[in-house]
Amino acid sequence: MSFSLKPYNTFGLDVRARDGIVVRDFAMFPAAFDKIRKNGTGFITLGHGSDVLFKGDYDGTVIVNRLMGVEFNEDANTYYVKAQAGETFHDIVALTMKKGIYGLENLAMIPGTVGGAPVQNIGAYGVSLSDFCRYVEVLDLVTGKVDRIMGRDCGFGYRTSVFRTPENQARYIITAVELALPKDWKPETSYNALSSQNLETPEAIYDFVCSTRKIKLPDPKVLGNAGSFFRNPVVSRETLALIQKTFENVPHYPAESNPEMVKLAAGWLIDQAGCRGLNLGTAGTYRNQALVLVNYGGATPDDLVNAAKHVQTRVEDAFGVHLDPEVRIYGEKGECQL
Ligand SMILES: Cc1cc2nc3c(=O)[nH]c(=O)nc-3n(C[C@H](O)[C@H](O)[C@H](O)COP(=O)(O)OP(=O)(O)OC[C@H]3O[C@@H](n4cnc5c(N)ncnc54)[C@H](O)[C@@H]3O)c2cc1C
């Protein structure tokens, strides 16, 4: 296990991979594939590791994507921003704002790389990457070629895309993403936290999102975490009715995937189950946002797994609802269950 993953996971876990390589330009890919072949194991592509939990050492090769570069183009109605996968997503948001290109302001301060963004179709404050993604450029390991997958073919949904499946994780390395940002900017302020503010300019939205996120979310450099740990659960109307008998005001929304079902707010459920600010020693949940699992310092993978399971059990006991992780879980052989 020669490759430390400590700098490449925002939980800050001291875990290792059998081998790894930081790819800074295309010419380094052959060396990466040689390593994978030589080791005869699987591989994982990582960006900043801000959406992963390693349950222990990984017996495979890790490719850390650090391809850098940004290109700007435009036509009469649209700006096109093509960013290489290793760029920090927030840097692209800040850069477009500086250039007077708007649309990404609601997505400010989401950690991670451009290459990681389409995998779970990042989203915040009513906007998702899929709203602006023109295409995702991939290195296709089946054909050996660089290909473009148009946004409409990426299977984007709530925190998901075609890139999440194990087959495609083994097939595609995302190398770049092109965003199409209409010149006719329209504010997206329908999200609750924004609609109550008087936000009329992209800068005002950007500033509000940045300051709110600083208050609500821990900085992974200070407190290891991977953002929202659980997905918002989708339940039947019968389950909702049962919960409403005790919790009349349980927040719920129509589920995009199925109008017969409803989506509950995982953070609210965890909070009501008494798990906000949970502290089991080295691991627990954040005091300002129950949905965020944190490494209080010195946590092992087991400590985080136990804290996550503790939260699952408490929510199940209180509401009869199971929470699934949003964060990708990796074990010795690759992606696995919590
Ligand atoms: C404090 C905090 C707040 C967050 N807030 C939000 C939020 O508001 N909204 C939101 O959607 N997410 C949020 N996240 C989660 C995270 O920021 C995103 O999921 C981000 O896109 C992950 O990018 P990454 O580069 O760190 O990916 P990684 O964590 O490195 O990887 C995530 C997955 O993508 C795959 N992957 C990464 N790069 C590539 C590539 N180049 N090619 C193929 N596969 C790849 C990996 O194999 C892995 O399966 C937050 C995280 C933190 C720590």
GROMACS .gro file of C-alpha atoms and ligand atoms in nm:
model
  391
    1MET     CA    1   0.000   0.000   0.000
    2SER     CA    2   0.238   0.267  -0.127
    3PHE     CA    3   0.006   0.560  -0.203
    4SER     CA    4  -0.129   0.778   0.079
    5LEU     CA    5  -0.487   0.894   0.025
    6LYS     CA    6  -0.475   1.136   0.318
    7PRO     CA    7  -0.432   1.442   0.094
    8TYR     CA    8  -0.703   1.312  -0.140
    9ASN     CA    9  -1.003   1.270   0.091
   10THR     CA   10  -1.166   1.564   0.270
   11PHE     CA   11  -1.252   1.348   0.573
   12GLY     CA   12  -0.874   1.357   0.622
   13LEU     CA   13  -0.860   0.981   0.683
   14ASP     CA   14  -0.519   0.822   0.701
   15VAL     CA   15  -0.583   0.551   0.442
   16ARG     CA   16  -0.372   0.419   0.156
   17ALA     CA   17  -0.407   0.269  -0.190
   18ARG     CA   18  -0.193  -0.006  -0.337
   19ASP     CA   19  -0.068   0.246  -0.595
   20GLY     CA   20  -0.154   0.585  -0.735
   21ILE     CA   21  -0.060   0.856  -0.977
   22VAL     CA   22  -0.138   1.226  -1.005
   23VAL     CA   23  -0.217   1.293  -1.371
   24ARG     CA   24  -0.130   1.651  -1.466
   25ASP     CA   25  -0.148   1.616  -1.844
   26PHE     CA   26  -0.273   1.372  -2.105
   27ALA     CA   27   0.077   1.239  -2.169
   28MET     CA   28   0.068   1.083  -1.821
   29PHE     CA   29  -0.229   0.855  -1.891
   30PRO     CA   30  -0.022   0.573  -2.047
   31ALA     CA   31   0.187   0.556  -1.726
   32ALA     CA   32  -0.137   0.544  -1.525
   33PHE     CA   33  -0.271   0.256  -1.735
   34ASP     CA   34   0.062   0.072  -1.702
   35LYS     CA   35   0.027   0.089  -1.325
   36ILE     CA   36  -0.328  -0.047  -1.340
   37ARG     CA   37  -0.218  -0.331  -1.570
   38LYS     CA   38   0.088  -0.410  -1.361
   39ASN     CA   39  -0.113  -0.419  -1.038
   40GLY     CA   40  -0.387  -0.624  -1.201
   41THR     CA   41  -0.646  -0.447  -0.987
   42GLY     CA   42  -0.929  -0.202  -1.035
   43PHE     CA   43  -0.886   0.173  -1.025
   44ILE     CA   44  -1.065   0.479  -0.893
   45THR     CA   45  -1.042   0.828  -1.041
   46LEU     CA   46  -1.038   1.095  -0.772
   47GLY     CA   47  -1.071   1.471  -0.782
   48HIS     CA   48  -1.049   1.634  -0.440
   49GLY     CA   49  -1.207   1.338  -0.262
   50SER     CA   50  -1.482   1.562  -0.123
   51ASP     CA   51  -1.757   1.307  -0.186
   52VAL     CA   52  -1.595   0.982  -0.075
   53LEU     CA   53  -1.553   0.781   0.242
   54PHE     CA   54  -1.281   0.516   0.246
   55LYS     CA   55  -1.368   0.232   0.486
   56GLY     CA   56  -1.001   0.135   0.495
   57ASP     CA   57  -0.711   0.088   0.255
   58TYR     CA   58  -0.798   0.042  -0.112
   59ASP     CA   59  -0.630  -0.251  -0.286
   60GLY     CA   60  -0.616  -0.086  -0.628
   61THR     CA   61  -0.476   0.207  -0.822
   62VAL     CA   62  -0.592   0.563  -0.772
   63ILE     CA   63  -0.573   0.816  -1.055
   64VAL     CA   64  -0.583   1.168  -0.914
   65ASN     CA   65  -0.707   1.397  -1.189
   66ARG     CA   66  -0.521   1.728  -1.204
   67LEU     CA   67  -0.569   1.822  -1.572
   68MET     CA   68  -0.580   2.203  -1.572
   69GLY     CA   69  -0.696   2.473  -1.812
   70VAL     CA   70  -1.000   2.682  -1.902
   71GLU     CA   71  -1.119   2.806  -2.244
   72PHE     CA   72  -1.384   3.065  -2.316
   73ASN     CA   73  -1.590   3.094  -2.634
   74GLU     CA   74  -1.914   3.263  -2.724
   75ASP     CA   75  -2.178   3.306  -2.989
   76ALA     CA   76  -2.460   3.560  -3.012
   77ASN     CA   77  -2.658   3.421  -2.717
   78THR     CA   78  -2.427   3.203  -2.511
   79TYR     CA   79  -2.090   3.190  -2.338
   80TYR     CA   80  -1.916   2.852  -2.352
   81VAL     CA   81  -1.674   2.768  -2.073
   82LYS     CA   82  -1.467   2.453  -2.115
   83ALA     CA   83  -1.276   2.357  -1.801
   84GLN     CA   84  -1.037   2.067  -1.760
   85ALA     CA   85  -1.138   1.808  -1.503
   86GLY     CA   86  -0.871   1.892  -1.244
   87GLU     CA   87  -0.977   2.255  -1.206
   88THR     CA   88  -1.146   2.343  -0.879
   89PHE     CA   89  -1.516   2.393  -0.955
   90HIS     CA   90  -1.547   2.701  -0.732
   91ASP     CA   91  -1.253   2.865  -0.914
   92ILE     CA   92  -1.453   2.838  -1.237
   93VAL     CA   93  -1.755   2.995  -1.066
   94ALA     CA   94  -1.539   3.282  -0.935
   95LEU     CA   95  -1.362   3.327  -1.269
   96THR     CA   96  -1.686   3.348  -1.469
   97MET     CA   97  -1.826   3.600  -1.220
   98LYS     CA   98  -1.512   3.812  -1.259
   99LYS     CA   99  -1.554   3.804  -1.638
  100GLY     CA  100  -1.921   3.909  -1.617
  101ILE     CA  101  -2.044   3.564  -1.720
  102TYR     CA  102  -2.332   3.464  -1.496
  103GLY     CA  103  -2.540   3.161  -1.409
  104LEU     CA  104  -2.311   2.964  -1.178
  105GLU     CA  105  -2.348   3.193  -0.874
  106ASN     CA  106  -2.584   2.953  -0.690
  107LEU     CA  107  -2.316   2.681  -0.718
  108ALA     CA  108  -2.047   2.888  -0.543
  109MET     CA  109  -1.825   2.721  -0.285
  110ILE     CA  110  -1.915   2.360  -0.362
  111PRO     CA  111  -1.586   2.179  -0.297
  112GLY     CA  112  -1.437   1.945  -0.553
  113THR     CA  113  -1.312   1.939  -0.907
  114VAL     CA  114  -1.480   2.002  -1.240
  115GLY     CA  115  -1.439   1.630  -1.316
  116GLY     CA  116  -1.620   1.529  -0.998
  117ALA     CA  117  -1.911   1.766  -1.062
  118PRO     CA  118  -2.104   1.568  -1.329
  119VAL     CA  119  -2.069   1.239  -1.140
  120GLN     CA  120  -2.332   1.330  -0.885
  121ASN     CA  121  -2.469   1.628  -1.082
  122ILE     CA  122  -2.377   1.875  -0.811
  123GLY     CA  123  -2.646   2.114  -0.706
  124ALA     CA  124  -2.728   2.384  -0.455
  125TYR     CA  125  -2.982   2.661  -0.405
  126GLY     CA  126  -3.212   2.548  -0.685
  127VAL     CA  127  -2.944   2.505  -0.954
  128SER     CA  128  -2.770   2.189  -1.076
  129LEU     CA  129  -2.474   2.135  -1.302
  130SER     CA  130  -2.715   1.977  -1.553
  131ASP     CA  131  -2.876   2.321  -1.606
  132PHE     CA  132  -2.559   2.436  -1.784
  133CYS     CA  133  -2.369   2.126  -1.888
  134ARG     CA  134  -2.327   2.119  -2.267
  135TYR     CA  135  -2.108   1.811  -2.271
  136VAL     CA  136  -1.874   1.602  -2.061
  137GLU     CA  137  -1.549   1.502  -2.228
  138VAL     CA  138  -1.427   1.156  -2.133
  139LEU     CA  139  -1.140   0.924  -2.197
  140ASP     CA  140  -1.327   0.608  -2.294
  141LEU     CA  141  -1.123   0.307  -2.183
  142VAL     CA  142  -1.330   0.073  -2.403
  143THR     CA  143  -1.257   0.258  -2.729
  144GLY     CA  144  -0.932   0.417  -2.611
  145LYS     CA  145  -1.057   0.750  -2.748
  146VAL     CA  146  -1.155   1.088  -2.613
  147ASP     CA  147  -1.527   1.130  -2.660
  148ARG     CA  148  -1.799   1.384  -2.581
  149ILE     CA  149  -2.116   1.285  -2.397
  150MET     CA  150  -2.377   1.556  -2.452
  151GLY     CA  151  -2.553   1.685  -2.141
  152ARG     CA  152  -2.889   1.534  -2.246
  153ASP     CA  153  -2.721   1.189  -2.262
  154CYS     CA  154  -2.558   1.211  -1.919
  155GLY     CA  155  -2.864   1.073  -1.734
  156PHE     CA  156  -2.858   1.364  -1.493
  157GLY     CA  157  -3.099   1.345  -1.199
  158TYR     CA  158  -3.102   1.438  -0.831
  159ARG     CA  159  -2.738   1.376  -0.725
  160THR     CA  160  -2.690   1.119  -0.999
  161SER     CA  161  -2.575   1.062  -1.356
  162VAL     CA  162  -2.461   0.784  -1.587
  163PHE     CA  163  -2.110   0.834  -1.446
  164ARG     CA  164  -2.212   0.688  -1.108
  165THR     CA  165  -2.261   0.331  -1.227
  166PRO     CA  166  -1.979   0.083  -1.153
  167GLU     CA  167  -1.953  -0.006  -1.527
  168ASN     CA  168  -1.904   0.357  -1.628
  169GLN     CA  169  -1.669   0.425  -1.337
  170ALA     CA  170  -1.448   0.156  -1.484
  171ARG     CA  171  -1.499   0.287  -1.839
  172TYR     CA  172  -1.481   0.667  -1.833
  173ILE     CA  173  -1.228   0.909  -1.696
  174ILE     CA  174  -1.380   1.256  -1.716
  175THR     CA  175  -1.123   1.490  -1.868
  176ALA     CA  176  -1.322   1.813  -1.916
  177VAL     CA  177  -1.669   1.968  -1.896
  178GLU     CA  178  -1.811   2.240  -2.121
  179LEU     CA  179  -2.074   2.468  -1.972
  180ALA     CA  180  -2.315   2.680  -2.178
  181LEU     CA  181  -2.419   2.999  -1.997
  182PRO     CA  182  -2.691   3.210  -2.164
  183LYS     CA  183  -2.602   3.577  -2.206
  184ASP     CA  184  -2.959   3.662  -2.110
  185TRP     CA  185  -2.904   3.602  -1.738
  186LYS     CA  186  -3.205   3.525  -1.521
  187PRO     CA  187  -3.175   3.498  -1.143
  188GLU     CA  188  -3.268   3.165  -0.986
  189THR     CA  189  -3.402   3.262  -0.646
  190SER     CA  190  -3.698   3.027  -0.609
  191TYR     CA  191  -3.516   2.827  -0.342
  192ASN     CA  192  -3.654   2.911   0.005
  193ALA     CA  193  -3.338   3.061   0.155
  194LEU     CA  194  -3.297   3.291  -0.147
  195SER     CA  195  -3.658   3.392  -0.213
  196SER     CA  196  -3.688   3.567   0.123
  197GLN     CA  197  -3.389   3.791   0.038
  198ASN     CA  198  -3.385   4.080  -0.203
  199LEU     CA  199  -3.126   3.938  -0.442
  200GLU     CA  200  -3.139   4.107  -0.778
  201THR     CA  201  -2.786   4.076  -0.915
  202PRO     CA  202  -2.561   3.774  -0.971
  203GLU     CA  203  -2.309   3.928  -0.733
  204ALA     CA  204  -2.573   3.957  -0.458
  205ILE     CA  205  -2.668   3.590  -0.503
  206TYR     CA  206  -2.301   3.486  -0.508
  207ASP     CA  207  -2.222   3.683  -0.190
  208PHE     CA  208  -2.530   3.549  -0.011
  209VAL     CA  209  -2.457   3.187  -0.109
  210CYS     CA  210  -2.092   3.219  -0.003
  211SER     CA  211  -2.169   3.374   0.334
  212THR     CA  212  -2.452   3.129   0.408
  213ARG     CA  213  -2.237   2.829   0.320
  214LYS     CA  214  -1.955   2.957   0.543
  215ILE     CA  215  -2.196   2.960   0.838
  216LYS     CA  216  -2.376   2.633   0.766
  217LEU     CA  217  -2.096   2.407   0.646
  218PRO     CA  218  -1.764   2.318   0.804
  219ASP     CA  219  -1.446   2.391   0.610
  220PRO     CA  220  -1.290   2.048   0.540
  221LYS     CA  221  -0.945   2.200   0.607
  222VAL     CA  222  -1.057   2.266   0.963
  223LEU     CA  223  -1.304   1.982   1.026
  224GLY     CA  224  -1.287   1.679   0.798
  225ASN     CA  225  -1.617   1.613   0.617
  226ALA     CA  226  -1.768   1.533   0.279
  227GLY     CA  227  -2.069   1.766   0.281
  228SER     CA  228  -2.416   1.611   0.302
  229PHE     CA  229  -2.354   1.253   0.400
  230PHE     CA  230  -2.705   1.115   0.333
  231ARG     CA  231  -2.946   1.157   0.044
  232ASN     CA  232  -3.289   1.305   0.105
  233PRO     CA  233  -3.507   0.994   0.132
  234VAL     CA  234  -3.801   0.938  -0.101
  235VAL     CA  235  -4.099   0.776   0.076
  236SER     CA  236  -4.459   0.682   0.002
  237ARG     CA  237  -4.751   0.908   0.093
  238GLU     CA  238  -4.857   0.647   0.351
  239THR     CA  239  -4.522   0.676   0.528
  240LEU     CA  240  -4.555   1.056   0.521
  241ALA     CA  241  -4.905   1.034   0.672
  242LEU     CA  242  -4.773   0.813   0.952
  243ILE     CA  243  -4.493   1.059   1.032
  244GLN     CA  244  -4.737   1.351   1.019
  245LYS     CA  245  -4.939   1.193   1.303
  246THR     CA  246  -4.654   1.284   1.538
  247PHE     CA  247  -4.470   1.551   1.342
  248GLU     CA  248  -4.739   1.761   1.176
  249ASN     CA  249  -4.490   2.001   1.018
  250VAL     CA  250  -4.248   1.751   0.865
  251PRO     CA  251  -4.100   1.926   0.558
  252HIS     CA  252  -4.174   1.736   0.236
  253TYR     CA  253  -4.155   1.797  -0.136
  254PRO     CA  254  -4.281   1.616  -0.444
  255ALA     CA  255  -4.021   1.360  -0.560
  256GLU     CA  256  -3.898   1.453  -0.911
  257SER     CA  257  -3.854   1.086  -0.999
  258ASN     CA  258  -4.210   0.980  -0.908
  259PRO     CA  259  -4.505   1.213  -0.839
  260GLU     CA  260  -4.669   0.943  -0.622
  261MET     CA  261  -4.379   0.967  -0.375
  262VAL     CA  262  -4.249   1.247  -0.153
  263LYS     CA  263  -3.899   1.358  -0.066
  264LEU     CA  264  -3.814   1.429   0.299
  265ALA     CA  265  -3.530   1.646   0.424
  266ALA     CA  266  -3.265   1.411   0.566
  267GLY     CA  267  -3.111   1.694   0.772
  268TRP     CA  268  -3.445   1.764   0.941
  269LEU     CA  269  -3.499   1.395   1.022
  270ILE     CA  270  -3.151   1.366   1.174
  271ASP     CA  271  -3.203   1.684   1.373
  272GLN     CA  272  -3.543   1.566   1.506
  273ALA     CA  273  -3.391   1.228   1.593
  274GLY     CA  274  -3.161   1.420   1.827
  275CYS     CA  275  -2.844   1.370   1.624
  276ARG     CA  276  -2.745   1.727   1.533
  277GLY     CA  277  -2.406   1.797   1.690
  278LEU     CA  278  -2.371   1.428   1.777
  279ASN     CA  279  -2.028   1.360   1.927
  280LEU     CA  280  -1.915   1.000   1.959
  281GLY     CA  281  -1.556   1.096   2.038
  282THR     CA  282  -1.367   1.139   1.715
  283ALA     CA  283  -1.667   1.136   1.480
  284GLY     CA  284  -2.017   1.277   1.477
  285THR     CA  285  -2.237   1.533   1.302
  286TYR     CA  286  -2.190   1.907   1.257
  287ARG     CA  287  -2.362   2.134   1.507
  288ASN     CA  288  -2.492   2.375   1.238
  289GLN     CA  289  -2.600   2.111   0.985
  290ALA     CA  290  -2.702   1.765   1.102
  291LEU     CA  291  -2.660   1.616   0.755
  292VAL     CA  292  -2.283   1.661   0.764
  293LEU     CA  293  -2.079   1.381   0.919
  294VAL     CA  294  -1.753   1.512   1.064
  295ASN     CA  295  -1.413   1.392   1.170
  296TYR     CA  296  -1.359   1.576   1.500
  297GLY     CA  297  -0.991   1.480   1.481
  298GLY     CA  298  -0.814   1.149   1.465
  299ALA     CA  299  -1.119   0.952   1.344
  300THR     CA  300  -1.055   0.616   1.185
  301PRO     CA  301  -1.273   0.489   0.899
  302ASP     CA  302  -1.452   0.266   1.154
  303ASP     CA  303  -1.532   0.568   1.373
  304LEU     CA  304  -1.701   0.742   1.079
  305VAL     CA  305  -1.885   0.429   0.969
  306ASN     CA  306  -2.010   0.377   1.327
  307ALA     CA  307  -2.126   0.738   1.350
  308ALA     CA  308  -2.310   0.707   1.017
  309LYS     CA  309  -2.476   0.382   1.127
  310HIS     CA  310  -2.569   0.537   1.461
  311VAL     CA  311  -2.749   0.818   1.275
  312GLN     CA  312  -2.923   0.569   1.044
  313THR     CA  313  -3.050   0.368   1.341
  314ARG     CA  314  -3.174   0.673   1.532
  315VAL     CA  315  -3.365   0.801   1.226
  316GLU     CA  316  -3.508   0.456   1.155
  317ASP     CA  317  -3.621   0.421   1.518
  318ALA     CA  318  -3.782   0.765   1.519
  319PHE     CA  319  -3.942   0.770   1.173
  320GLY     CA  320  -3.918   0.422   1.019
  321VAL     CA  321  -3.719   0.579   0.733
  322HIS     CA  322  -3.388   0.445   0.605
  323LEU     CA  323  -3.118   0.694   0.504
  324ASP     CA  324  -2.886   0.601   0.217
  325PRO     CA  325  -2.545   0.764   0.187
  326GLU     CA  326  -2.499   1.028  -0.082
  327VAL     CA  327  -2.123   1.005  -0.035
  328ARG     CA  328  -1.951   0.728  -0.232
  329ILE     CA  329  -1.825   0.452  -0.002
  330TYR     CA  330  -1.506   0.263  -0.097
  331GLY     CA  331  -1.364  -0.048   0.063
  332GLU     CA  332  -1.066  -0.271  -0.003
  333LYS     CA  333  -1.196  -0.387  -0.342
  334GLY     CA  334  -1.379  -0.075  -0.461
  335GLU     CA  335  -1.721   0.078  -0.414
  336CYS     CA  336  -1.925  -0.090  -0.142
  337GLN     CA  337  -2.204  -0.045   0.110
  338LEU     CA  338  -2.167   0.150   0.431
  339LIG     C1  339  -1.823   2.105   0.277
  339LIG     C2  340  -1.882   2.035   0.157
  339LIG     C3  341  -1.997   2.086   0.098
  339LIG     C4  342  -2.053   2.023  -0.014
  339LIG     N1  343  -2.165   2.078  -0.070
  339LIG     C5  344  -2.220   2.021  -0.178
  339LIG     C6  345  -2.335   2.080  -0.241
  339LIG     O1  346  -2.385   2.182  -0.200
  339LIG     N2  347  -2.387   2.016  -0.348
  339LIG     C7  348  -2.333   1.902  -0.399
  339LIG     O2  349  -2.385   1.850  -0.498
  339LIG     N3  350  -2.223   1.845  -0.343
  339LIG     C8  351  -2.166   1.901  -0.236
  339LIG     N4  352  -2.055   1.843  -0.177
  339LIG     C9  353  -2.000   1.718  -0.232
  339LIG    C10  354  -1.882   1.739  -0.330
  339LIG     O3  355  -1.835   1.867  -0.321
  339LIG    C11  356  -1.923   1.712  -0.474
  339LIG     O4  357  -1.977   1.585  -0.490
  339LIG    C12  358  -1.803   1.728  -0.571
  339LIG     O5  359  -1.850   1.731  -0.703
  339LIG    C13  360  -1.702   1.614  -0.558
  339LIG     O6  361  -1.591   1.647  -0.640
  339LIG     P1  362  -1.450   1.579  -0.616
  339LIG     O7  363  -1.358   1.630  -0.721
  339LIG     O8  364  -1.406   1.603  -0.476
  339LIG     O9  365  -1.488   1.428  -0.639
  339LIG     P2  366  -1.431   1.302  -0.557
  339LIG    O10  367  -1.484   1.306  -0.419
  339LIG    O11  368  -1.286   1.293  -0.575
  339LIG    O12  369  -1.503   1.184  -0.635
  339LIG    C14  370  -1.642   1.165  -0.624
  339LIG    C15  371  -1.684   1.055  -0.722
  339LIG    O13  372  -1.661   1.103  -0.857
  339LIG    C16  373  -1.567   1.019  -0.923
  339LIG     N5  374  -1.477   1.107  -1.000
  339LIG    C17  375  -1.411   1.216  -0.956
  339LIG     N6  376  -1.341   1.272  -1.055
  339LIG    C18  377  -1.364   1.196  -1.165
  339LIG    C19  378  -1.317   1.202  -1.300
  339LIG     N7  379  -1.234   1.298  -1.344
  339LIG     N8  380  -1.360   1.105  -1.386
  339LIG    C20  381  -1.445   1.006  -1.344
  339LIG     N9  382  -1.493   0.997  -1.218
  339LIG    C21  383  -1.451   1.090  -1.129
  339LIG    C22  384  -1.493   0.944  -0.814
  339LIG    O14  385  -1.446   0.818  -0.860
  339LIG    C23  386  -1.601   0.929  -0.707
  339LIG    O15  387  -1.684   0.820  -0.736
  339LIG    C24  388  -1.994   1.905  -0.066
  339LIG    C25  389  -1.877   1.855  -0.007
  339LIG    C26  390  -1.821   1.919   0.103
  339LIG    C27  391  -1.695   1.865   0.164
   0.00000   0.00000   0.00000
